[in-house]
Short mmCIF file of C-alpha atoms in Angstrom, two decimals:
data_model
loop_
_atom_site.label_atom_id
_atom_site.label_comp_id
_atom_site.label_asym_id
_atom_site.label_seq_id
_atom_site.Cartn_x
_atom_site.Cartn_y
_atom_site.Cartn_z
CA ARG A 1 28.49 52.39 52.52
CA LYS A 2 29.29 48.85 53.65
CA GLU A 3 26.50 46.28 53.80
CA VAL A 4 27.37 45.48 57.47
CA GLU A 5 28.97 48.03 59.74
CA GLN A 6 30.43 47.65 63.16
CA ASP A 7 32.28 50.00 65.52
CA PRO A 8 35.84 48.74 65.27
CA GLY A 9 36.71 49.69 68.82
CA PRO A 10 38.96 48.75 70.47
CA PHE A 11 36.81 48.38 73.57
CA ASN A 12 39.16 48.12 76.68
CA VAL A 13 37.09 47.16 79.77
CA PRO A 14 37.99 45.83 83.27
CA GLU A 15 36.98 42.37 84.33
CA GLY A 16 33.43 42.23 85.49
CA ALA A 17 32.23 45.10 83.28
CA THR A 18 29.28 44.95 80.93
CA VAL A 19 30.00 45.81 77.38
CA ALA A 20 27.66 46.19 74.34
CA PHE A 21 28.42 46.01 70.62
CA ASN A 22 26.14 47.20 67.82
CA CYS A 23 26.03 46.24 64.18
CA THR A 24 23.96 47.87 61.42
CA TYR A 25 23.00 46.26 58.13
CA SER A 26 21.76 47.90 54.89
CA ASN A 27 19.72 45.11 53.26
CA SER A 28 16.22 45.19 54.76
CA ALA A 29 15.57 41.72 53.19
CA SER A 30 18.20 40.06 55.37
CA GLN A 31 16.90 37.07 57.18
CA SER A 32 19.63 35.46 59.32
CA PHE A 33 21.89 37.10 61.80
CA PHE A 34 24.82 35.77 63.75
CA TRP A 35 27.65 36.85 66.10
CA TYR A 36 31.04 35.15 65.71
CA ARG A 37 34.08 35.36 67.87
CA GLN A 38 37.55 35.39 66.33
CA ASP A 39 40.74 35.04 68.35
CA CYS A 40 44.02 36.35 66.99
CA ARG A 41 45.17 34.52 63.86
CA LYS A 42 42.43 31.89 64.28
CA GLU A 43 39.25 31.05 62.39
CA PRO A 44 35.91 32.64 63.46
CA LYS A 45 33.71 30.50 65.63
CA LEU A 46 29.99 30.87 66.06
CA LEU A 47 29.05 32.59 69.29
CA MET A 48 25.33 32.74 68.82
CA SER A 49 22.49 33.16 66.31
CA VAL A 50 20.26 36.22 66.78
CA TYR A 51 16.53 35.84 66.77
CA SER A 52 13.85 38.45 66.54
CA SER A 53 12.67 37.88 70.06
CA GLY A 54 16.17 38.23 71.42
CA ASN A 55 18.08 35.40 72.91
CA GLU A 56 20.49 34.74 75.78
CA ASP A 57 23.32 32.28 76.30
CA GLY A 58 24.78 32.59 79.79
CA ARG A 59 26.50 35.96 80.01
CA PHE A 60 25.76 36.83 76.38
CA THR A 61 22.56 38.47 75.12
CA ALA A 62 21.80 39.10 71.47
CA GLN A 63 19.03 41.28 70.08
CA LEU A 64 17.64 42.13 66.63
CA ASN A 65 15.83 45.34 65.70
CA ARG A 66 14.53 44.85 62.24
CA ALA A 67 12.85 48.26 62.00
CA SER A 68 16.16 50.01 62.64
CA GLN A 69 18.20 47.29 60.98
CA TYR A 70 20.74 46.66 63.73
CA ILE A 71 21.71 43.80 66.01
CA SER A 72 23.47 43.91 69.25
CA LEU A 73 25.54 41.82 71.55
CA LEU A 74 25.69 42.35 75.30
CA ILE A 75 28.35 40.72 77.41
CA ARG A 76 27.91 40.76 81.21
CA ASP A 77 30.42 40.14 83.85
CA SER A 78 33.33 40.22 81.35
CA LYS A 79 36.11 37.69 81.73
CA LEU A 80 39.75 37.90 80.54
CA SER A 81 38.96 35.06 78.14
CA ASP A 82 36.34 37.18 76.44
CA SER A 83 39.12 39.22 74.82
CA ALA A 84 38.68 38.66 71.07
CA THR A 85 37.28 40.22 67.91
CA TYR A 86 33.50 39.92 67.56
CA LEU A 87 32.12 39.66 64.06
CA CYS A 88 28.53 40.47 63.05
CA VAL A 89 27.22 38.34 60.16
CA VAL A 90 24.15 38.93 58.10
CA ARG A 91 22.66 36.57 55.48
CA GLY A 92 19.77 36.45 53.14
CA GLY A 93 17.79 38.80 51.03
CA THR A 94 18.25 38.77 47.27
CA ASN A 95 21.07 36.27 47.59
CA ALA A 96 19.92 33.84 50.19
CA GLY A 97 23.09 31.83 50.38
CA LYS A 98 25.54 34.67 50.83
CA SER A 99 26.79 35.68 54.30
CA THR A 100 28.22 39.15 54.71
CA PHE A 101 30.60 39.89 57.57
CA GLY A 102 31.28 43.15 59.41
CA ASP A 103 34.91 44.13 59.98
CA GLY A 104 34.65 43.19 63.64
CA THR A 105 34.92 44.86 67.02
CA THR A 106 37.90 44.19 69.16
CA LEU A 107 37.42 43.63 72.88
CA THR A 108 40.23 43.61 75.39
CA VAL A 109 39.27 42.68 79.01
CA LYS A 110 41.84 43.69 81.61
CA PRO A 111 42.45 42.47 85.12
CA ASP B 1 34.60 14.08 64.67
CA GLY B 2 33.08 15.96 61.84
CA GLY B 3 34.70 19.11 60.61
CA ILE B 4 36.42 21.10 57.95
CA THR B 5 40.05 20.51 57.15
CA GLN B 6 42.16 23.06 55.32
CA SER B 7 45.64 22.34 54.19
CA PRO B 8 48.35 23.45 54.39
CA LYS B 9 48.27 25.76 57.39
CA TYR B 10 51.09 27.88 55.88
CA LEU B 11 51.94 28.25 52.23
CA PHE B 12 54.75 30.23 50.54
CA ARG B 13 54.87 30.86 46.82
CA LYS B 14 56.80 32.92 44.33
CA GLU B 15 55.00 35.61 42.40
CA GLY B 16 53.62 34.32 39.07
CA GLN B 17 52.90 30.86 40.34
CA ASN B 18 49.39 29.34 40.69
CA VAL B 19 48.62 27.73 43.94
CA THR B 20 45.78 25.48 45.10
CA LEU B 21 44.37 25.52 48.63
CA SER B 22 42.66 22.38 49.87
CA CYS B 23 39.29 22.28 51.73
CA GLU B 24 37.60 19.03 52.78
CA GLN B 25 34.48 18.62 54.97
CA ASN B 26 32.87 15.55 56.40
CA LEU B 27 29.88 17.25 57.81
CA ASN B 28 27.66 16.27 54.86
CA HIS B 29 27.06 19.92 54.13
CA ASP B 30 25.72 20.96 50.75
CA ALA B 31 27.11 24.52 50.67
CA MET B 32 30.86 25.52 50.86
CA TYR B 33 32.55 28.94 50.77
CA TRP B 34 35.83 30.61 50.44
CA TYR B 35 36.66 33.77 52.25
CA ARG B 36 39.74 35.93 52.36
CA GLN B 37 40.80 38.02 55.36
CA ASP B 38 43.39 40.80 55.33
CA PRO B 39 44.91 42.16 58.59
CA GLY B 40 42.40 44.23 60.65
CA GLN B 41 39.65 43.59 58.20
CA GLY B 42 36.56 41.33 57.99
CA LEU B 43 35.96 38.37 55.76
CA ARG B 44 35.30 38.89 52.01
CA LEU B 45 33.62 36.26 50.00
CA ILE B 46 35.57 34.83 47.02
CA TYR B 47 33.43 32.01 45.72
CA TYR B 48 30.67 29.83 47.02
CA SER B 49 28.93 26.60 46.00
CA GLN B 50 25.44 25.55 47.04
CA ILE B 51 25.62 22.10 45.39
CA VAL B 52 27.96 19.79 43.57
CA ASN B 53 29.04 20.96 40.08
CA ASP B 54 27.76 24.45 40.64
CA PHE B 55 29.38 27.57 42.13
CA GLN B 56 28.98 31.38 42.04
CA LYS B 57 31.34 34.29 42.23
CA GLY B 58 31.48 36.22 45.46
CA ASP B 59 32.55 39.82 45.93
CA ILE B 60 36.27 39.39 45.05
CA ALA B 61 36.42 36.47 42.59
CA GLU B 62 38.90 38.02 40.17
CA GLY B 63 42.17 36.10 40.11
CA TYR B 64 40.72 33.01 41.73
CA SER B 65 39.08 29.80 40.48
CA VAL B 66 37.27 26.94 42.13
CA SER B 67 35.78 23.51 41.40
CA ARG B 68 33.14 21.36 43.16
CA GLU B 69 33.35 17.94 41.73
CA LYS B 70 32.58 16.23 45.07
CA LYS B 71 30.35 17.28 47.92
CA GLU B 72 33.21 16.97 50.35
CA SER B 73 35.79 18.98 48.53
CA PHE B 74 35.97 22.67 47.37
CA PRO B 75 39.58 23.52 46.35
CA LEU B 76 40.57 27.17 45.63
CA THR B 77 43.21 28.06 43.08
CA VAL B 78 44.93 31.42 43.48
CA THR B 79 46.20 32.35 39.99
CA SER B 80 49.01 34.63 38.99
CA ALA B 81 46.31 37.11 37.96
CA GLN B 82 45.40 37.85 41.51
CA LYS B 83 47.15 41.21 42.24
CA ASN B 84 47.64 40.87 46.00
CA PRO B 85 47.32 37.23 46.99
CA THR B 86 49.00 37.36 50.38
CA ALA B 87 46.22 36.78 52.89
CA PHE B 88 44.48 34.46 55.39
CA TYR B 89 42.14 32.19 53.46
CA LEU B 90 39.19 30.54 55.21
CA CYS B 91 36.95 27.75 53.96
CA ALA B 92 33.49 27.32 55.40
CA SER B 93 30.40 25.20 54.97
CA ASN B 94 26.85 24.95 56.08
CA THR B 95 23.76 22.94 55.26
CA GLY B 96 22.60 25.48 52.74
CA ILE B 97 20.44 28.51 52.69
CA GLY B 98 18.30 27.53 55.59
CA ARG B 99 17.54 30.14 58.18
CA ASP B 100 19.42 28.57 61.05
CA SER B 101 22.40 27.40 59.23
CA PRO B 102 25.53 29.06 60.53
CA LEU B 103 28.84 28.82 58.84
CA HIS B 104 31.42 26.31 60.19
CA PHE B 105 35.02 27.26 59.33
CA GLY B 106 38.23 25.34 58.79
CA ASN B 107 41.31 26.62 60.58
CA GLY B 108 42.52 28.55 57.53
CA THR B 109 45.56 28.74 55.29
CA ARG B 110 48.02 31.67 55.47
CA LEU B 111 49.37 32.29 51.99
CA THR B 112 52.50 34.43 51.52
CA VAL B 113 53.55 35.32 47.93
CA THR B 114 56.86 37.04 47.43
#
């Protein structure tokens, strides 16, 4: 079983739709959680950190459920420019410095 | 502007040759990392360094070597022992193991070995 698992998709949605991605992690001692966005053949870029209380940044909402060991990303009012691969990242536990990436979920927003 | 610079962007080598990928950061970050990404897959950790003159193996260190002689620099050598070296290599840094310390990435090096 992978340490961090994501539904690979692809998710194909129309503009304006709401879409949600989930990510599960196996290490209950994990302490830090992030969502990254990666465009085709580019480096990943930080989208947002994920906090226990949940956090929002414009159209994006991230939530953490420690009891069930999953994090989620909700995108409202999807734009064409949201098309990308979204990577879930988990860090901490026995090796505090190590970040583990999920394989990513691909989103395509269509007109 | 502060950031992470990887060079070159594209690199071509013959099988059996060692090759060194450059990574330099001017963010004053203590920790630096090397990841490898294969098509359709996530990032896998090769090596990381939390402080100068110290580094640890990641999940796929075999066939790779690193050095951390300066805070700003963390070069990765892909040796001839690496069985399948063709991949997208990403260097990253952060301030360390702090809770809210996300990784910042360079723009990557695409290595092709034939």
